[in-house]
PDB file of C-alpha atoms in Angstrom:
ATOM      1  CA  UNK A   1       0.000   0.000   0.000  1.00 62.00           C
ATOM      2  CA  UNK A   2       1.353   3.155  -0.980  1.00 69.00           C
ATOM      3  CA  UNK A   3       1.600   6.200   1.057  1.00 74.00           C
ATOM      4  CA  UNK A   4      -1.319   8.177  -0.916  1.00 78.00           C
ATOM      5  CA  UNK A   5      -3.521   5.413  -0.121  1.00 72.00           C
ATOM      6  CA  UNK A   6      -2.948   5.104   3.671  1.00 70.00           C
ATOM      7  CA  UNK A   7      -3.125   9.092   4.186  1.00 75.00           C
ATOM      8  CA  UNK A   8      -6.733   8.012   2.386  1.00 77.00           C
ATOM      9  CA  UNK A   9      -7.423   5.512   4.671  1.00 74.00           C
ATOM     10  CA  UNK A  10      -6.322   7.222   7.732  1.00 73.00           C
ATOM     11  CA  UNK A  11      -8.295  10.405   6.704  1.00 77.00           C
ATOM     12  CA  UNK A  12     -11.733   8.182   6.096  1.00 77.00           C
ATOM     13  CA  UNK A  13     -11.226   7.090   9.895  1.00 73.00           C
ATOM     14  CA  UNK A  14     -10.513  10.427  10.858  1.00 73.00           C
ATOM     15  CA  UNK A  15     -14.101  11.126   8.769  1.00 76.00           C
ATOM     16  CA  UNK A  16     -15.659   8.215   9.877  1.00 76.00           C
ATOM     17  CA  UNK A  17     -14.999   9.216  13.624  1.00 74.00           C
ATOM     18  CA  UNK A  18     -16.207  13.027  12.500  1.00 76.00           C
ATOM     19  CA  UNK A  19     -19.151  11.717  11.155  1.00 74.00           C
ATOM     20  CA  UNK A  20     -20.290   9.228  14.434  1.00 76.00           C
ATOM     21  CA  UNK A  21     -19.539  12.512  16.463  1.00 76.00           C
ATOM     22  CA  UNK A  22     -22.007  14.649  14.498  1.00 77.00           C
ATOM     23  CA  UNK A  23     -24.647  12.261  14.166  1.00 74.00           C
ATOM     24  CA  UNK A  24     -24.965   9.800  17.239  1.00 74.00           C
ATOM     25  CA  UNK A  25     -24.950  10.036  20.695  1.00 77.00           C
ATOM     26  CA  UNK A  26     -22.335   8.019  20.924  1.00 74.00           C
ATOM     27  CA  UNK A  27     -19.029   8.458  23.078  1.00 74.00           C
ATOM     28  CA  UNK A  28     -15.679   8.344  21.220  1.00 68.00           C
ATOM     29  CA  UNK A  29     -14.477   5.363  23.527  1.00 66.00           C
ATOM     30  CA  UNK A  30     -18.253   3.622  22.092  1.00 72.00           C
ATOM     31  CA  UNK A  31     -17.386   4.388  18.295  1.00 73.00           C
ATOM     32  CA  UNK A  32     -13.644   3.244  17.339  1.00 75.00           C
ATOM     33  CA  UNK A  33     -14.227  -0.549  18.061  1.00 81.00           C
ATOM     34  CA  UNK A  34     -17.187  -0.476  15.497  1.00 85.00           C
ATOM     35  CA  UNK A  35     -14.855   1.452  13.163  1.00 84.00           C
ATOM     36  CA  UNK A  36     -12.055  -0.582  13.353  1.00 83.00           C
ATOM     37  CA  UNK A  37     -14.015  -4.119  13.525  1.00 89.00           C
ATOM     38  CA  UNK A  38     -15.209  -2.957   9.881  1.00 92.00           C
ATOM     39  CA  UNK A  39     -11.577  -2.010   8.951  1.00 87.00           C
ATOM     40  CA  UNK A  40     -10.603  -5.416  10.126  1.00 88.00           C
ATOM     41  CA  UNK A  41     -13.010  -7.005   8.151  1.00 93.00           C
ATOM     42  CA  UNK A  42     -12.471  -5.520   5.016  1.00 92.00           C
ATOM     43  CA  UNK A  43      -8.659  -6.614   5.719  1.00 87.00           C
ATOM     44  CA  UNK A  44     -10.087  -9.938   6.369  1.00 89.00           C
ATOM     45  CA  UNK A  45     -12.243 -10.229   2.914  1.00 93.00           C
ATOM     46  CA  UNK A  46      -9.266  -8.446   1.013  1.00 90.00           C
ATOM     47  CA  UNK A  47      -7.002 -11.263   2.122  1.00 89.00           C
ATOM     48  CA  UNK A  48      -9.348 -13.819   2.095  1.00 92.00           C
ATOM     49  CA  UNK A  49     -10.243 -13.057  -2.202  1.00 93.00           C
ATOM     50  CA  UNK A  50      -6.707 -13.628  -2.874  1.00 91.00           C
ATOM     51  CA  UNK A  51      -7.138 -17.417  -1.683  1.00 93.00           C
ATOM     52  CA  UNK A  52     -10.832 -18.059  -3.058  1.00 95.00           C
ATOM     53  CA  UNK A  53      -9.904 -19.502  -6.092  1.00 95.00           C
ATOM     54  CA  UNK A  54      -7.673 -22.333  -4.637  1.00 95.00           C
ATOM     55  CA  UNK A  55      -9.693 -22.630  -1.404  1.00 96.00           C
ATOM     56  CA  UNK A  56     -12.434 -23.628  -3.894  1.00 96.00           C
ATOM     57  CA  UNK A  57     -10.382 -25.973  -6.543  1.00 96.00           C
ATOM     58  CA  UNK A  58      -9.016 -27.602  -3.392  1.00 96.00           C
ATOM     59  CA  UNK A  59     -12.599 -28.361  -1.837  1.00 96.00           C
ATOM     60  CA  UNK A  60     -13.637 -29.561  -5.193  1.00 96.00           C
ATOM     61  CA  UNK A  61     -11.159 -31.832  -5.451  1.00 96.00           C
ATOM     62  CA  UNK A  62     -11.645 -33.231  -3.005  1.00 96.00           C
ATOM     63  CA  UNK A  63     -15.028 -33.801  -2.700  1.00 94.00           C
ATOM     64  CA  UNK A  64     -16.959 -37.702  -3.061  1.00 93.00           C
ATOM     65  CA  UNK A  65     -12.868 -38.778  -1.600  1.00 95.00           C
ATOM     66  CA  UNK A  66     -11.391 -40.156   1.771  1.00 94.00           C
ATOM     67  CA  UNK A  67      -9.738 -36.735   2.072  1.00 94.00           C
ATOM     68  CA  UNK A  68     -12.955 -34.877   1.703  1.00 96.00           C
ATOM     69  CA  UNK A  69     -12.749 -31.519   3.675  1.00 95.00           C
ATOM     70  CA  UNK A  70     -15.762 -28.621   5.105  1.00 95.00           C
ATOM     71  CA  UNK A  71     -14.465 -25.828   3.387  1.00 96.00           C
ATOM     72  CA  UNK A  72     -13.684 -23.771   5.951  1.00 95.00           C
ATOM     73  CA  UNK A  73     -11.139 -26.659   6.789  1.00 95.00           C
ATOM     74  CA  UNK A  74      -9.402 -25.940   3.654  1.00 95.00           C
ATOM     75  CA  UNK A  75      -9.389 -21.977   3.970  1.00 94.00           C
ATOM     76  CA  UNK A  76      -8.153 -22.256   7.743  1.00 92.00           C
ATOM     77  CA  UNK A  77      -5.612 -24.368   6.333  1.00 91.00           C
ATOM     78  CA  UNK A  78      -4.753 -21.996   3.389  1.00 89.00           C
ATOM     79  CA  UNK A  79      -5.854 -18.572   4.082  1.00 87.00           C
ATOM     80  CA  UNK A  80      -5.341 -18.577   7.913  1.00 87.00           C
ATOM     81  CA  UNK A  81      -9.359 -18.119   8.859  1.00 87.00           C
ATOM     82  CA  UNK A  82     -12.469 -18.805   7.332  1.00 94.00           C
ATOM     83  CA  UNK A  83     -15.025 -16.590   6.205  1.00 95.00           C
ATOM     84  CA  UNK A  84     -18.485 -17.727   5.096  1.00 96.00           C
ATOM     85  CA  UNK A  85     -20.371 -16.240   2.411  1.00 96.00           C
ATOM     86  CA  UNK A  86     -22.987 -13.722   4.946  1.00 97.00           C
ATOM     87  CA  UNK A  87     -19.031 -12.552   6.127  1.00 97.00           C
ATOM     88  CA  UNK A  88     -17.923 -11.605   3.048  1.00 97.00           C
ATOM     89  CA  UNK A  89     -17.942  -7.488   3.141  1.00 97.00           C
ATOM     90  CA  UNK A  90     -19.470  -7.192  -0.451  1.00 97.00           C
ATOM     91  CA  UNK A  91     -22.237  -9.148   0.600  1.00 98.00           C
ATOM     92  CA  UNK A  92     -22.660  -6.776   3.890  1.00 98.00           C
ATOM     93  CA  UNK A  93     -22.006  -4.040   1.566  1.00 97.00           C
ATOM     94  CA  UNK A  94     -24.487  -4.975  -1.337  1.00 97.00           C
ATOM     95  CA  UNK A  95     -27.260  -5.538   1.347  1.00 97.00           C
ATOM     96  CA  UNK A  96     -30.340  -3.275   0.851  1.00 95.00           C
ATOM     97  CA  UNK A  97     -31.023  -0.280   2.705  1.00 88.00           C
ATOM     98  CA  UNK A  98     -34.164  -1.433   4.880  1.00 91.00           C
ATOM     99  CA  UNK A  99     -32.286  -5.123   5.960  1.00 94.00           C
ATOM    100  CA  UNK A 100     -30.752  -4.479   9.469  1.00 96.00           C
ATOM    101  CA  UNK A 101     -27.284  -4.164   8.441  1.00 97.00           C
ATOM    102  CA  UNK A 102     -25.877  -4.021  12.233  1.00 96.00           C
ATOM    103  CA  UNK A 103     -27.337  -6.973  13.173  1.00 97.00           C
ATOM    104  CA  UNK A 104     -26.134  -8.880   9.415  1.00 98.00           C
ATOM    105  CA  UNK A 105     -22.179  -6.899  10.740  1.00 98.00           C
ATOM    106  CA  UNK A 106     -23.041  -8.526  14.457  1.00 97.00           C
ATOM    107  CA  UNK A 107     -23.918 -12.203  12.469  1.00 97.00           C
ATOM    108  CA  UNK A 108     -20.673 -11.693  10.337  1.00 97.00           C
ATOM    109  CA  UNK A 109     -18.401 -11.087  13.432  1.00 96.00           C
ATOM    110  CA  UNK A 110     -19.843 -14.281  15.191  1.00 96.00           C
ATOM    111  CA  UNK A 111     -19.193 -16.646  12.288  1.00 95.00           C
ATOM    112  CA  UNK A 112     -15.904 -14.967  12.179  1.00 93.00           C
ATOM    113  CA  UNK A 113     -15.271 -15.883  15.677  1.00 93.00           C
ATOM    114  CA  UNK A 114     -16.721 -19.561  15.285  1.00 93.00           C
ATOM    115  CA  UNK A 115     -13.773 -20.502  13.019  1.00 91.00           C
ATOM    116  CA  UNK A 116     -11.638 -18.744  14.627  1.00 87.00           C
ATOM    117  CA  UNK A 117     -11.601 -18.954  18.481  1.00 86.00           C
ATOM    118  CA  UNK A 118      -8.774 -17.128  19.100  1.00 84.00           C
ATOM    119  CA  UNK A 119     -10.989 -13.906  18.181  1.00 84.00           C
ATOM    120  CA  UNK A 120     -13.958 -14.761  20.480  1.00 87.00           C
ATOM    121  CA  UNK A 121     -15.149 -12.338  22.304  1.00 87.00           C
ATOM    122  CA  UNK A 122     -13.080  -9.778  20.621  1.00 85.00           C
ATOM    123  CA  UNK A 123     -14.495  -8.487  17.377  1.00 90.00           C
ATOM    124  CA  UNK A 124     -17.193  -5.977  18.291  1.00 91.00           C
ATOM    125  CA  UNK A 125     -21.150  -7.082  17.443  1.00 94.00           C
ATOM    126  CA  UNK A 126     -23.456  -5.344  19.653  1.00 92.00           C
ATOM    127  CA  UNK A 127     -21.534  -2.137  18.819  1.00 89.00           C
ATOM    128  CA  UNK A 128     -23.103  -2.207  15.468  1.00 92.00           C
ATOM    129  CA  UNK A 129     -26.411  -2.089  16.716  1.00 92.00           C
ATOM    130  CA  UNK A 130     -25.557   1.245  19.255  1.00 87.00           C
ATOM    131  CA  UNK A 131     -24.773   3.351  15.819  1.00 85.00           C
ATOM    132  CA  UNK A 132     -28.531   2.833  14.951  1.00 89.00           C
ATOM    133  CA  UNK A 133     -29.911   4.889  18.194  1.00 85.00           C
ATOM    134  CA  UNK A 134     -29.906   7.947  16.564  1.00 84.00           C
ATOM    135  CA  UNK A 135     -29.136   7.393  12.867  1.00 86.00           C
ATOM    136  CA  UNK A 136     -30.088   3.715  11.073  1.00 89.00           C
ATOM    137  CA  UNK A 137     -27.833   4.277   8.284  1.00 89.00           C
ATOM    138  CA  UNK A 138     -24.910   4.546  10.138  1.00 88.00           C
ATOM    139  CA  UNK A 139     -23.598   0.605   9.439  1.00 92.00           C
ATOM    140  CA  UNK A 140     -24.281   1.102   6.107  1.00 93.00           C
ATOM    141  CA  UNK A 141     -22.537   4.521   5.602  1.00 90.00           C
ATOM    142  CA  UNK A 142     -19.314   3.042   7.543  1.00 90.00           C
ATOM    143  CA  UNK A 143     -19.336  -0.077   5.245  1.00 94.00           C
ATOM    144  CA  UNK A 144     -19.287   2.171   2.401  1.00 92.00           C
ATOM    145  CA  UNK A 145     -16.505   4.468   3.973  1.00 88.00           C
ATOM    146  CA  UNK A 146     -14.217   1.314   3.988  1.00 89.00           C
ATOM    147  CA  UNK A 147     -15.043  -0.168   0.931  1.00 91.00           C
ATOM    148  CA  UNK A 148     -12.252   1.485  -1.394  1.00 84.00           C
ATOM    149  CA  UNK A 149      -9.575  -0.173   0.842  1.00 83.00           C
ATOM    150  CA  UNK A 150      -7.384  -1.809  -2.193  1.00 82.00           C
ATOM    151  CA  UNK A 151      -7.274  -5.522  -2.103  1.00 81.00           C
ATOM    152  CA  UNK A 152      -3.620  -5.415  -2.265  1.00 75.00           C
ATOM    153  CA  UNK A 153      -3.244  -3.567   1.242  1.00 67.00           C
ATOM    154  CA  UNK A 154      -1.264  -5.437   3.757  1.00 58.00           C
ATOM    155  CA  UNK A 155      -1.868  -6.048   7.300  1.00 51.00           C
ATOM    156  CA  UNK A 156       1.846  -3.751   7.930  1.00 48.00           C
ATOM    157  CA  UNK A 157      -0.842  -0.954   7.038  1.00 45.00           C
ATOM    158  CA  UNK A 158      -1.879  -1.084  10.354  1.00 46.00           C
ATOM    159  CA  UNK A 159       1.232   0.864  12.052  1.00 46.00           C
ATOM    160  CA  UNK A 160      -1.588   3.520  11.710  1.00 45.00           C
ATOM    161  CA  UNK A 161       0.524   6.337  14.003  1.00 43.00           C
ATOM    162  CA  UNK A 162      -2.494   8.462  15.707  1.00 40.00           C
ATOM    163  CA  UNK A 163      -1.285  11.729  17.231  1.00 40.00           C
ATOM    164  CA  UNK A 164      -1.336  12.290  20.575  1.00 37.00           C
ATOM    165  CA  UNK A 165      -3.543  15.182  20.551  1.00 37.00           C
ATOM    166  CA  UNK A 166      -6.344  13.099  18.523  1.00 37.00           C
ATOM    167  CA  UNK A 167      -5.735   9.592  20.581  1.00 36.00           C
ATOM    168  CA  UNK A 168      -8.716  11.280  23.099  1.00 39.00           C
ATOM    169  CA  UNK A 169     -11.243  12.178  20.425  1.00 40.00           C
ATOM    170  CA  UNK A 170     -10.960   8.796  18.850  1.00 37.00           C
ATOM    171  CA  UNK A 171     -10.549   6.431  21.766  1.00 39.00           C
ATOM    172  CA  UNK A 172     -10.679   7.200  25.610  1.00 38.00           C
ATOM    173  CA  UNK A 173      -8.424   4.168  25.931  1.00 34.00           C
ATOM    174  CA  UNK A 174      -4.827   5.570  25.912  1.00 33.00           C
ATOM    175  CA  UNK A 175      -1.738   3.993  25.319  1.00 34.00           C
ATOM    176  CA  UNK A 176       1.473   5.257  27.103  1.00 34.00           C
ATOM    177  CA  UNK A 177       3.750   5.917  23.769  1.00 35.00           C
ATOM    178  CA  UNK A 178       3.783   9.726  22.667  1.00 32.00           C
ATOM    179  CA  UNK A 179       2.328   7.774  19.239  1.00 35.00           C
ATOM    180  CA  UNK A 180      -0.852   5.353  19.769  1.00 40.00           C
ATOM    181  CA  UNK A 181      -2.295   2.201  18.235  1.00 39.00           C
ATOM    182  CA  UNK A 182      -5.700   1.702  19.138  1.00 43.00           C
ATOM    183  CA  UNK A 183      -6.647  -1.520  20.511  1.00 44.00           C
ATOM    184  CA  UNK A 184      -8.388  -4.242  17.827  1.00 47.00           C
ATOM    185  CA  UNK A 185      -4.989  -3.446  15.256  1.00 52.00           C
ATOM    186  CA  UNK A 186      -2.912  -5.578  17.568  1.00 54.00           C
ATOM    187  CA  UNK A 187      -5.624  -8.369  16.611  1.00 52.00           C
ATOM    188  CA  UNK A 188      -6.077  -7.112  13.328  1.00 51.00           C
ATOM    189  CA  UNK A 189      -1.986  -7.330  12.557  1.00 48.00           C
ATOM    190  CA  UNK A 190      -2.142 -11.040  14.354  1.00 53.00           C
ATOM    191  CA  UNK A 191      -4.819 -12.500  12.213  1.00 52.00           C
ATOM    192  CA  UNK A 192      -3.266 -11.136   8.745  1.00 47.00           C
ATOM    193  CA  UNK A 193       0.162 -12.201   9.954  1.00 50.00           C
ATOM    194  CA  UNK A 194      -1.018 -15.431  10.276  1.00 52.00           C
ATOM    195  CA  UNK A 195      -2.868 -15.577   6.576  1.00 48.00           C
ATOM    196  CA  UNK A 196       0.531 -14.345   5.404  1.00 48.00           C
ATOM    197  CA  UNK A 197       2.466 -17.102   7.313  1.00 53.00           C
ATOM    198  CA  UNK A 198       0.453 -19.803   6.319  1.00 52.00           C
ATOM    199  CA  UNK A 199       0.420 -18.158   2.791  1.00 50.00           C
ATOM    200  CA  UNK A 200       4.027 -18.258   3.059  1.00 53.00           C
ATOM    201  CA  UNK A 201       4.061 -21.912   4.095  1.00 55.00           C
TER     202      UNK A 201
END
């Protein structure tokens, strides 16, 4: 990922956290987990596309022998993590406006989470659901903020360096470095590290 592209990403979460400021009642230390689980997910799908093809020519394979695998077998095996089609962040993305899109982002974090315990209890869900108290289309608009992300962005993107003077507005959480990570990335970073190692494999 070039540098043009993460000043883009890092000023659509600095306008994703202007915009949940301006239009919900929600606190900053409330709004950055939702952001970020969406961010994390699009990392996810992004990474996850790039295996597809084999994950599927493997299961096919496969399938009617001995070694016959669930799919999600094959992409934990290959990709690192396993996410099913109502996961997939085009399919969150492409979902119309009057379908409760927090609760379809809560449904895709859980099925996340089933294949991959490790994250359990971790990726936000009812968060999603909080945006809606004061605007509905907030899930949706976020989705959309993220969607651009390019599919060949890496999970070393997320050394995302947040000034001191903005680490209150976005998060009340505070780290003790004078330059601050907020606190899914180190999750974030893990999972895609793990795609790339067993990529690498």
């Amino acid at each position: 990922m070039n540098k043009d592209q993460l000043k883009k990403l890092e000023n659509d979460l600095w306008s994703a956290a202007d915009k949940l400021r301006a239009n919900s009642d929600l606190k900053s230390s409330e709004y950055s987990t939702p952001v970020l689980g969406l961010i994390f997910l699009k990392f996810a799908d992004n990474n996850y596309q790039r295996h597809v093809k084999t994950i599927l020519a493997e299961y096919q394979q496969l399938q009617g022998t001995r070694r016959e695998k669930p799919i999600s077998e094959i992409a934990i095996e290959q990709c690192g993590f396993y996410l099913p089609d109502h996961a997939r962040y085009g399919y969150l993305l492409n979902l119309p406006e009057e379908k409760d899109i927090a609760k379809a982002i809560k449904a895709a974090m859980k099925a996340i989470e089933e294949y991959k315990p490790e994250l359990e209890g971790v990726l936000p869900k009812d968060e999603y659901a909080a945006l809606t108290r004061t605007d509905k289309t907030l899930p949706k608009q976020l989705l959309r903020t993220f969607a651009d992300i390019p599919a060949d962005a890496s999970g070393d993107l997320f050394g995302l360096h947040i000034p001191d003077e903005d680490c209150h507005q976005f998060h009340g959480k505070v780290a003790t470095d004078s330059t601050r990570r907020l606190p899914l990335i180190p999750v974030i970073v893990a999972t895609l590290n793990l795609a790339s190692e067993v990529d690498a494999g």
